[in-house]
Short mmCIF file of C-alpha atoms and ligand atoms in Angstrom, two decimals:
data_model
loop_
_atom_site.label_atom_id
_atom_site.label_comp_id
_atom_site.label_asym_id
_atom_site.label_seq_id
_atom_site.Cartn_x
_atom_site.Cartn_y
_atom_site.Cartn_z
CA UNK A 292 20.50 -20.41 -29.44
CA UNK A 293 21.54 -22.18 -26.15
CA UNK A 294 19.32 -23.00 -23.18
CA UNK A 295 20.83 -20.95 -20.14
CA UNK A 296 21.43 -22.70 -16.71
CA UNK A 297 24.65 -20.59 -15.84
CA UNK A 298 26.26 -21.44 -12.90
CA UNK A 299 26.29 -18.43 -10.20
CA UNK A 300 29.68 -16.98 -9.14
CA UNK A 301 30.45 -17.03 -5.73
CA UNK A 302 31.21 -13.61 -5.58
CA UNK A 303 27.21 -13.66 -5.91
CA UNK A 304 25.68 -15.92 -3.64
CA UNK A 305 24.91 -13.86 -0.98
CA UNK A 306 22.35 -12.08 -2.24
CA UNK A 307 21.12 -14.71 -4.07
CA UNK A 308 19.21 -16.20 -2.01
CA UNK A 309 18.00 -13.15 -0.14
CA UNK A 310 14.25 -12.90 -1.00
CA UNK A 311 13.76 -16.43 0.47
CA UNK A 312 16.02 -15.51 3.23
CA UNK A 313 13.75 -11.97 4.02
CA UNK A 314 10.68 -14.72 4.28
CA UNK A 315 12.54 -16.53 7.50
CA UNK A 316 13.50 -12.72 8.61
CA UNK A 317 10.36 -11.09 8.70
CA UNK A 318 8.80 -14.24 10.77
CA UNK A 319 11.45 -12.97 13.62
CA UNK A 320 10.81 -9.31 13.19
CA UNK A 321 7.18 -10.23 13.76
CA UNK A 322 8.08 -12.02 16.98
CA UNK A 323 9.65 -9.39 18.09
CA UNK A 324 6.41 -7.34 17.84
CA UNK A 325 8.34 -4.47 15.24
CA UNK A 326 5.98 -3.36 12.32
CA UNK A 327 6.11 -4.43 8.88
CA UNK A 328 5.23 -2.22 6.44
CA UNK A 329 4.86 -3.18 2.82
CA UNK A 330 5.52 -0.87 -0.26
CA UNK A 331 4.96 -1.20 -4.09
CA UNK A 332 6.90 1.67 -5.41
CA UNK A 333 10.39 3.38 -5.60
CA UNK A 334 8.39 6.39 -5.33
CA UNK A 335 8.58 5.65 -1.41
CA UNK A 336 10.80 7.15 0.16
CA UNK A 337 11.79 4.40 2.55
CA UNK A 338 13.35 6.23 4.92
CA UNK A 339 10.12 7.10 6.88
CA UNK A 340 8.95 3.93 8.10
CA UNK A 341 12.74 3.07 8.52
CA UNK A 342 13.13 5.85 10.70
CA UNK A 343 10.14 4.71 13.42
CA UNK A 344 12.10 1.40 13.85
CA UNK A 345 9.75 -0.39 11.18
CA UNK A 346 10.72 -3.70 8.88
CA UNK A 347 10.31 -2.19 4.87
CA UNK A 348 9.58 -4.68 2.92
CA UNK A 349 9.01 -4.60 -0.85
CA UNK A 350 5.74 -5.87 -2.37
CA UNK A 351 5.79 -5.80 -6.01
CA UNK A 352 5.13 -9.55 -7.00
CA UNK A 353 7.13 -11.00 -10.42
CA UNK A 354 5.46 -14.37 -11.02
CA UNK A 355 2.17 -15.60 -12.30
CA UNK A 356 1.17 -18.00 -10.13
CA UNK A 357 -1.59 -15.96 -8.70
CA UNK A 358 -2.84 -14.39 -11.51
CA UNK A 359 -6.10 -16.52 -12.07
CA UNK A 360 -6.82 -15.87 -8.60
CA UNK A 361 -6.70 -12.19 -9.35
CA UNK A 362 -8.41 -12.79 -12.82
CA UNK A 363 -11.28 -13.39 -10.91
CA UNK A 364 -11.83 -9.68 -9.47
CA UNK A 365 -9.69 -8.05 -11.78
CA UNK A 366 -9.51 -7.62 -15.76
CA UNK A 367 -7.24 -10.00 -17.83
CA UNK A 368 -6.11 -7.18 -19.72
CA UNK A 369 -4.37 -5.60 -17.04
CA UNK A 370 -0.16 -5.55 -16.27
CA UNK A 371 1.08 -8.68 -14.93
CA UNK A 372 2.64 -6.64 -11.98
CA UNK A 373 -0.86 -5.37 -11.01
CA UNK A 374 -2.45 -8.63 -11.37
CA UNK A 375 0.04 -10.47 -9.72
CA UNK A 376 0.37 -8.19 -7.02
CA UNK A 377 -3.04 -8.33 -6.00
CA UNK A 378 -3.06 -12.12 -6.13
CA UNK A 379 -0.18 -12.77 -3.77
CA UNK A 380 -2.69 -9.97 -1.40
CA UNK A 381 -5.81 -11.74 -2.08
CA UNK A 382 -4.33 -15.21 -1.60
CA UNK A 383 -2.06 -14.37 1.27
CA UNK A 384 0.65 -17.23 -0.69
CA UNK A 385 3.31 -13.97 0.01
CA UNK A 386 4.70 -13.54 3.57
CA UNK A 387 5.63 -10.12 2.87
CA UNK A 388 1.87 -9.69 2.39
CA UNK A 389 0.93 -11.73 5.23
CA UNK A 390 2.82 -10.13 7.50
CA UNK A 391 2.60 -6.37 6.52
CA UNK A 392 0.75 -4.51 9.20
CA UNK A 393 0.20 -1.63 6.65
CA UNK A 394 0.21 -2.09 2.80
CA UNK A 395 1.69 1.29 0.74
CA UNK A 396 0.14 2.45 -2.36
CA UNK A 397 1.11 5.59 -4.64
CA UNK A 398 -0.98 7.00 -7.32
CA UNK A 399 1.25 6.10 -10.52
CA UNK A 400 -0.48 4.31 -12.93
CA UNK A 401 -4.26 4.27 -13.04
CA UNK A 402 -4.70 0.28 -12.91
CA UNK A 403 -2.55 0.05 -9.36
CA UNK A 404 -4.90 3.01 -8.14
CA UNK A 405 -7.71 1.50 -8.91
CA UNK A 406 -6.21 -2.11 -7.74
CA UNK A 407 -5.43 -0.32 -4.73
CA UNK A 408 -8.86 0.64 -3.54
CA UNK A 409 -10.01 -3.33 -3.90
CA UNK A 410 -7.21 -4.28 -1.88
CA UNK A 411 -8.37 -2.10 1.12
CA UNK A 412 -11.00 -5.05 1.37
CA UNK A 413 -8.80 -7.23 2.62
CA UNK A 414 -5.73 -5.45 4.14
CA UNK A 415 -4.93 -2.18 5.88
CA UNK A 416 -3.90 0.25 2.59
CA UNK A 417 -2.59 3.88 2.86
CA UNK A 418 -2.50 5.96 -0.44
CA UNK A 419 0.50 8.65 -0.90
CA UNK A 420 -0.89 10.86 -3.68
CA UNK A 421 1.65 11.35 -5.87
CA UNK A 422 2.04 14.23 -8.54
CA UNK A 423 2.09 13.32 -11.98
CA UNK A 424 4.39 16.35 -12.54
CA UNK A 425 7.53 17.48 -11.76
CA UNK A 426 6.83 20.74 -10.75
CA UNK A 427 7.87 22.94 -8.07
CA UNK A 428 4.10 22.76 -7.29
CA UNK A 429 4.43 18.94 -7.58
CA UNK A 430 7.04 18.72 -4.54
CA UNK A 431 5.36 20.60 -2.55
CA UNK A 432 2.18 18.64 -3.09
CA UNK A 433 4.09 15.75 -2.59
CA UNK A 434 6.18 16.91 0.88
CA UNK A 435 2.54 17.41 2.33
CA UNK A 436 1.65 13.73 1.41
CA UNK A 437 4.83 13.03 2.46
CA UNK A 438 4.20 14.52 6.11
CA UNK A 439 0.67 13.66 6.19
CA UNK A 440 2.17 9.68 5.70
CA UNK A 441 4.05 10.52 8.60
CA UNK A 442 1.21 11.03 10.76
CA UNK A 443 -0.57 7.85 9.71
CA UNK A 444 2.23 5.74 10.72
CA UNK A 445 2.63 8.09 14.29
CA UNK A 446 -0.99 7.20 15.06
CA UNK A 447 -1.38 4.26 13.52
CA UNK A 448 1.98 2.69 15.61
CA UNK A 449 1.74 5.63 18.42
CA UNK A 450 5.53 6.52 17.99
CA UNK A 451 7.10 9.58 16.72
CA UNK A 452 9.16 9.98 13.94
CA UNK A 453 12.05 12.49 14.50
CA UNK A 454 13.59 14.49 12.08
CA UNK A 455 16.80 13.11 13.65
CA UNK A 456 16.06 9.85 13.22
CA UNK A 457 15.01 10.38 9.30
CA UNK A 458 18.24 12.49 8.75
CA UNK A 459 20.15 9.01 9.74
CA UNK A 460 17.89 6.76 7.24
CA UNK A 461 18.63 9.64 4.60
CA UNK A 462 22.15 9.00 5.15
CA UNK A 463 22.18 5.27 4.93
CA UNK A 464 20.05 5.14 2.22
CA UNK A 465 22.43 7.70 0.77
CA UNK A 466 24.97 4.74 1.40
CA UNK A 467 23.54 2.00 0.10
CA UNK A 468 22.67 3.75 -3.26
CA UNK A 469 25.81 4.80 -3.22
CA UNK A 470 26.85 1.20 -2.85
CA UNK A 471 24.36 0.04 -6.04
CA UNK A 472 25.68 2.79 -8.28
CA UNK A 473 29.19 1.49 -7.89
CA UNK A 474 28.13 -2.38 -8.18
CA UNK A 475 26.05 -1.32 -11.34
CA UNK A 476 29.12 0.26 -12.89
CA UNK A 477 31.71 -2.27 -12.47
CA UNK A 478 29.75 -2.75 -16.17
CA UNK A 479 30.93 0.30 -17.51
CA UNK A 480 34.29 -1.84 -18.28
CA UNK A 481 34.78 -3.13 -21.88
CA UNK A 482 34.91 -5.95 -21.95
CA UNK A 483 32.25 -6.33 -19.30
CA UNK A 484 33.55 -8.33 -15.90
CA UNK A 485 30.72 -10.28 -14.67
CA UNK A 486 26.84 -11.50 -16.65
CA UNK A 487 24.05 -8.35 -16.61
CA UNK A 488 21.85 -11.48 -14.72
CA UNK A 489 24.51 -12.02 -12.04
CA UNK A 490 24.71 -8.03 -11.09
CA UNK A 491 20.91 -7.63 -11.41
CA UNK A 492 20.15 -10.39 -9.14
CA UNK A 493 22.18 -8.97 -6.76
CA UNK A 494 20.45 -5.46 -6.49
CA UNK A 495 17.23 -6.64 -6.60
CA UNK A 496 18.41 -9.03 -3.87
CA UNK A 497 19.74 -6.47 -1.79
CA UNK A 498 16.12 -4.30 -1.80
CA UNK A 499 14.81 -7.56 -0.05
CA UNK A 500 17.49 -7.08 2.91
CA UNK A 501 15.37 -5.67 5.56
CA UNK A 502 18.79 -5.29 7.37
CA UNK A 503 19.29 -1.50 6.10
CA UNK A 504 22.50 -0.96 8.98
CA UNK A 505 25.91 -2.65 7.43
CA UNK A 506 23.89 -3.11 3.81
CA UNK A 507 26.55 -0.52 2.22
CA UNK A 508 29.05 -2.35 3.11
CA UNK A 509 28.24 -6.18 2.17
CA UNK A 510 27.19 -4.57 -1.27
CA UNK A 511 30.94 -2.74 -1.39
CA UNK A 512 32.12 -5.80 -0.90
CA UNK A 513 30.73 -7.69 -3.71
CA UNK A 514 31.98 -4.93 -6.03
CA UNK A 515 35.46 -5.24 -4.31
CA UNK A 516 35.87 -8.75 -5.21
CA UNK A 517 34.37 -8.29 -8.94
CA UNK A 518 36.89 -5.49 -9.45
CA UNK A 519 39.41 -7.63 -7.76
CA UNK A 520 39.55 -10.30 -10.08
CA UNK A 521 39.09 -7.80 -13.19
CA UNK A 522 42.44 -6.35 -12.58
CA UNK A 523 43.54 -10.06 -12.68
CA UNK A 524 42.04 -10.49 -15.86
CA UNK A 525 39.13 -12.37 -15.36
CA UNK A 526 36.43 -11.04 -17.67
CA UNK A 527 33.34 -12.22 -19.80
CA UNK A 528 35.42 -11.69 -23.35
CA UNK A 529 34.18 -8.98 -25.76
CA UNK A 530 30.28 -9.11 -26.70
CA UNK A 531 27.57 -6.38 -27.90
CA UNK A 532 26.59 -4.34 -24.94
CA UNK A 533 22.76 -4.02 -23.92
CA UNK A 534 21.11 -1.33 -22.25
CA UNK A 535 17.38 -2.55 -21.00
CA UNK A 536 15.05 0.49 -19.94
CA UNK A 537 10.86 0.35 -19.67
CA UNK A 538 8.90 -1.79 -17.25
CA UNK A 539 10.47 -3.49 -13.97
CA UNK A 540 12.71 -6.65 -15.20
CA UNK A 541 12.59 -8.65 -12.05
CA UNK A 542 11.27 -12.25 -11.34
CA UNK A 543 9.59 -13.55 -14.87
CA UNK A 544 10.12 -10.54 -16.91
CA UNK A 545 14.08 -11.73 -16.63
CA UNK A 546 13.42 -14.59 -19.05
CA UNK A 547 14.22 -11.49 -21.70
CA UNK A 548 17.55 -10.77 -19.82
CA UNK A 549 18.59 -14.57 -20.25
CA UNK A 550 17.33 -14.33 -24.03
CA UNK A 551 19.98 -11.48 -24.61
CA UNK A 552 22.56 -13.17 -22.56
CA UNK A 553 21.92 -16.55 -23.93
CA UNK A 554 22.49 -15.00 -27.50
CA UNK A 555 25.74 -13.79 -27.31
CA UNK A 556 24.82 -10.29 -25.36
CA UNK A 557 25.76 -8.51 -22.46
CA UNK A 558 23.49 -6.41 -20.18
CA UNK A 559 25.78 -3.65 -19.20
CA UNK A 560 22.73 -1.38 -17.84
CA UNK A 561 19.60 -1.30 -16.13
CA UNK A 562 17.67 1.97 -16.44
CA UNK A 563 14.40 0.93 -15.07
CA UNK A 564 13.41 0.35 -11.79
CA UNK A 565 15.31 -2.38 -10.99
CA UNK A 566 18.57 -0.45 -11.97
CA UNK A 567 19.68 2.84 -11.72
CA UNK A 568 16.29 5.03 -11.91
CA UNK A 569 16.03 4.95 -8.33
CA UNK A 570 19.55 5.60 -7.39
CA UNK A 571 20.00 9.78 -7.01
CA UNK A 572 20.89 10.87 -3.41
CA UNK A 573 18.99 12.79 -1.37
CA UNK A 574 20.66 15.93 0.20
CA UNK A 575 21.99 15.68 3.34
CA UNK A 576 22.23 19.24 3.82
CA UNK A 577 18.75 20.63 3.40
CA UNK A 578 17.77 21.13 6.72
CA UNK A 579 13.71 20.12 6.07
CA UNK A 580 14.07 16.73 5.65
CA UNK A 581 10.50 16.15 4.10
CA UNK A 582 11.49 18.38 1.45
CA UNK A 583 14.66 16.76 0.83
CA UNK A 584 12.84 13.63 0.46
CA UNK A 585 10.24 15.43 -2.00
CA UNK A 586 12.73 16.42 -4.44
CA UNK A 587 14.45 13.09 -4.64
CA UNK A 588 11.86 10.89 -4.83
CA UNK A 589 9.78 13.10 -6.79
CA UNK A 590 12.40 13.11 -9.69
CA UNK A 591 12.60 9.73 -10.68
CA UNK A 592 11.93 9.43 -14.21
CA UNK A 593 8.93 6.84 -14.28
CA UNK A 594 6.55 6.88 -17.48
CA UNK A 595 3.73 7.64 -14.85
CA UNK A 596 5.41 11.42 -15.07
CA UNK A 597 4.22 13.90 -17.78
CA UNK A 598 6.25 15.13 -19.05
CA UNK A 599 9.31 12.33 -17.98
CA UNK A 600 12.18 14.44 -19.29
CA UNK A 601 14.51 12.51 -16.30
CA UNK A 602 13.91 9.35 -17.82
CA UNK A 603 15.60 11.09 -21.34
CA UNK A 604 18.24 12.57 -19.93
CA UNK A 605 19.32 9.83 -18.21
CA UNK A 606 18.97 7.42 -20.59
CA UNK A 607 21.38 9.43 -22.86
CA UNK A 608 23.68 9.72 -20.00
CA UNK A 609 23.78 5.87 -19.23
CA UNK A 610 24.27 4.95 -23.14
CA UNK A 611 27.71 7.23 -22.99
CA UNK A 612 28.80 5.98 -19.92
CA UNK A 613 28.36 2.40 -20.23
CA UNK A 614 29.03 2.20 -24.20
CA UNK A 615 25.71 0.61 -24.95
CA UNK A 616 25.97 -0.65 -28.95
CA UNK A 617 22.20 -1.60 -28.08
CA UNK A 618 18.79 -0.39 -26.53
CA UNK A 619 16.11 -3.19 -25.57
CA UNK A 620 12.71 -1.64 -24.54
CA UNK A 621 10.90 -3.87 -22.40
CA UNK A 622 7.00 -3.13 -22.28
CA UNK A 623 4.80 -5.18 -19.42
CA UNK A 624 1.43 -6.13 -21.17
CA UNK A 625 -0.67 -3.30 -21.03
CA UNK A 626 1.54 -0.85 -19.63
CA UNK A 627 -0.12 1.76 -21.14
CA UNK A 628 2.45 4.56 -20.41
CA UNK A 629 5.37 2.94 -20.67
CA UNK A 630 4.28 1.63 -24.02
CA UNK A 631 3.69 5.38 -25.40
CA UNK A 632 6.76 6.18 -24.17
CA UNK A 633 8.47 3.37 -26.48
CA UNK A 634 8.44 6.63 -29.60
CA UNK A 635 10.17 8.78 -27.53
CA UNK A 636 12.93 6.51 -26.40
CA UNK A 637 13.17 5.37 -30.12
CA UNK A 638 13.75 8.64 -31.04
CA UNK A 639 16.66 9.44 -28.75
CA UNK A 640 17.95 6.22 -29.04
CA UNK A 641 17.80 6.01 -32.73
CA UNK A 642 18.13 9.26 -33.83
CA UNK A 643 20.77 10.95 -31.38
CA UNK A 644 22.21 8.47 -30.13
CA UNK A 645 23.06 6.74 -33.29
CA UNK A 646 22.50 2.58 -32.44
CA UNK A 647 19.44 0.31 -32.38
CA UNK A 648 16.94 -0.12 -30.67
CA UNK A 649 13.76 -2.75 -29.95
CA UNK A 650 10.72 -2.89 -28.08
CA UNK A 651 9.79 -6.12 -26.24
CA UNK A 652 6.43 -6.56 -24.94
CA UNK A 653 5.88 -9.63 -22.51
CA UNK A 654 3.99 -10.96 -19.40
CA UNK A 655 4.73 -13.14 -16.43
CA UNK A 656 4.08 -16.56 -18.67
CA UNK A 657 6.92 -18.64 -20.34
CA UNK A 658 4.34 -19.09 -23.34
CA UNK A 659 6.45 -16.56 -25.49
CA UNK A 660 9.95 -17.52 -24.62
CA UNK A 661 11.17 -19.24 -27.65
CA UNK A 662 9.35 -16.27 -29.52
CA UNK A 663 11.63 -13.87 -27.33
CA UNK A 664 14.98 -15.75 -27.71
CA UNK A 665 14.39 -15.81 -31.77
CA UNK A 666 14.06 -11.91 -31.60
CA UNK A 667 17.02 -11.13 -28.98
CA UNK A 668 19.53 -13.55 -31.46
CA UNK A 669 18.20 -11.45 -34.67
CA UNK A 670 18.75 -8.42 -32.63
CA UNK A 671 22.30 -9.21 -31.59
CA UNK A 672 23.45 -10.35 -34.48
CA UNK A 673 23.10 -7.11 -36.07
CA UNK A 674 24.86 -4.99 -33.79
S1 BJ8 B 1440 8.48 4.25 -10.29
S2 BJ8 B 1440 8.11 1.82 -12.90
S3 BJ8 B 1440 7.93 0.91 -9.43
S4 BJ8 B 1440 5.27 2.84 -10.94
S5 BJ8 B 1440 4.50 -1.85 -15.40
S6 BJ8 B 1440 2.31 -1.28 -12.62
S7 BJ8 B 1440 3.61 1.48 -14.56
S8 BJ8 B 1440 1.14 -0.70 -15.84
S9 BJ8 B 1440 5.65 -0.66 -12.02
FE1 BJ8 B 1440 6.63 1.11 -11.33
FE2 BJ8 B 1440 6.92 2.89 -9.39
FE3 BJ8 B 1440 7.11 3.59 -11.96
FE4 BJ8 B 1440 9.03 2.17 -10.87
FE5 BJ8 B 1440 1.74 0.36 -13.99
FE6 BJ8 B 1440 3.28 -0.11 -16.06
FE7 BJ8 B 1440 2.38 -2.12 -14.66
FE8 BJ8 B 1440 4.17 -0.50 -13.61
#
């Protein structure tokens, strides 16, 4: 096992730094007096506060630094996501935080609905109910939440949204999945071009570029470049090719990434949130735009869904497409759903798909590291 300090391709460095970059941005979009509104989930559909001329910015905390702050109101056995999330809220050590004139919730999982109704101490909180089921009933429940959101941020910023103005964020958004999807499959090549780590830092990167307008294209253009040098030959070599699904990977929870990479493996595909799960396109053509949002958005395969048949079926689609030999299930502490879920992923991935699979279960902490590497070079090894 080798300790990993890669050094970062240039192809990569502009999104590298783009979360610490977003902090310095959001101080000048609060100069300028335009709202800042900070979401948790990909179950937001973005485009609505995009549309009234607001800053999105994404709130989900990955580190756990504040987590004994949060210990104090919260439970310790409770997702590091949650905890963390409340404790960069409580402690007001995030600027995204600081600066969000309204804070986005969703009712997913029952610890972030419950850790929603503390924060509303402290900062101004708007729940979207969301369906737990993926219904034609469910998207319409959800299109009325989705107008009734609408309205709060109308009278809340007294400005209208237009259905004008959220056809054009559809269509950008459109774009800039668009743009991911391609970036993500650039990893569909055997042998791989570029490290999992590298790509995956560059998408979740890009979801902290409050710039939406010209995003597309400086994501297209990281892909040129990658596929640029591939057809020169510059590649990675041959290794065993990893598909990670389950919790968000981002921040912390990447230590397991590096443990696979570090071991002689490749991370050819992200399912979970940080990847592909959030990357369908709305249609352009439905002419009720609320609706069209609905049945997006209301589709992603998250374990909060019952039953979450999308997650399945696209999981057995990504293993064809990007010949995973692999499946590593990573499992947040606590994650209740996502940790039932772990049989029925095992099951497709074991039994129709044919290769292995493993579960990892982790926290924020570095405390299991070594732990994690030993597992990831057993699990490589055999593939
Ligand atoms: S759509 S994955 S971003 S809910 S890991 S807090 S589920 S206990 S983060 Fe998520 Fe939206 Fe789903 Fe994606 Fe709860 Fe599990 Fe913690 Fe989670």
């Amino acid at each position: 096992m080798v300790e990993l300090k890669k050094e970062l391709p240039e192809i990569f460095e502009e999104f590298a730094e783009q979360r610490k970059n977003s902090f310095l941005a959001i101080k000048e979009v609060k100069e300028k007096e335009i709202p800042v509104v900070g979401v948790f989930c990909t179950y937001l559909p973005r485009e609505i506060p995009n549309a009234m001329g607001a800053a999105v910015v994404g709130l989900c905390s990955v580190s756990d630094e504040t987590i004994p702050d949060a210990e104090k109101d919260l439970p310790r056995n409770l997702c590091p996501l949650i905890k963390s999330s409340y404790g960069f809220a409580k402690t007001d050590k995030c600027p995204f935080f600081y600066f969000s004139d309204l804070v986005v919730g969703e009712t997913t999982c029952d610890g972030k609905k419950k850790m929603y109704e503390m924060l509303a101490d402290f900062k101004p909180v708007h729940v979207v109910e969301l369906p737990n089921c993926q219904t034609e009933d469910g998207i319409q429940l959800y299109k009325k939440e989705l107008l009734r959101f609408k309205k709060v941020l109308e009278d809340k910023f007294e400005t209208t949204i237009t259905d004008e103005a959220i056809l054009h964020q559809i269509k950008l958004r459109n774009g800039i999945n668009k743009a991911l999807r391609r970036l993500q499959y650039v990893m569909a090549n055997d042998p791989a071009p570029v490290n999992g780590l590298d790509v995956i830092n560059t998408v979740y990167g890009s979801g902290f570029d409050i710039k939406t307008e010209g995003l597309e294209d400086r994501i297209n253009a990281v892909t040129d470049k990658i596929e640029k040098e591939y057809t020169e030959g510059k590649n990675i070599g041959k290794k065993p090719r990893i598909l990670v699904t389950g919790s968000p990977s981002g921040g912390a929870a990447l230590k397991v990434i590096r443990a696979i990479e570090d071991n002689g493996g490749v991370v050819v595909c992200f399912e979970n949130c940080t990847g592909m799960k959030p990357l369908a396109m709305v249609d352009e053509e439905n002419p009720d735009v609320y609706d069209a949002l609905a049945r997006k958005y209301l589709n992603i395969g998250c374990s909060c869904m019952s039953p979450n048949k999308n997650r399945l079926d696209l999981l057995d689609e990504l293993i064809d497409d990007f010949q995973v030999d692999g499946v590593v299930d990573l499992v947040l502490q606590a994650c209740h759903t996502y940790n039932v879920e772990t049989a029925l992923v095992k099951k497709l991935v074991k039994d129709k798909k044919g290769i292995p699979y493993t579960v990892v279960e982790t926290d924020y902490s570095q405390a299991d590291i070594e732990q994690i590497n030993t597992r990831m070079a057993a699990f490589i090894e055999m593939l």
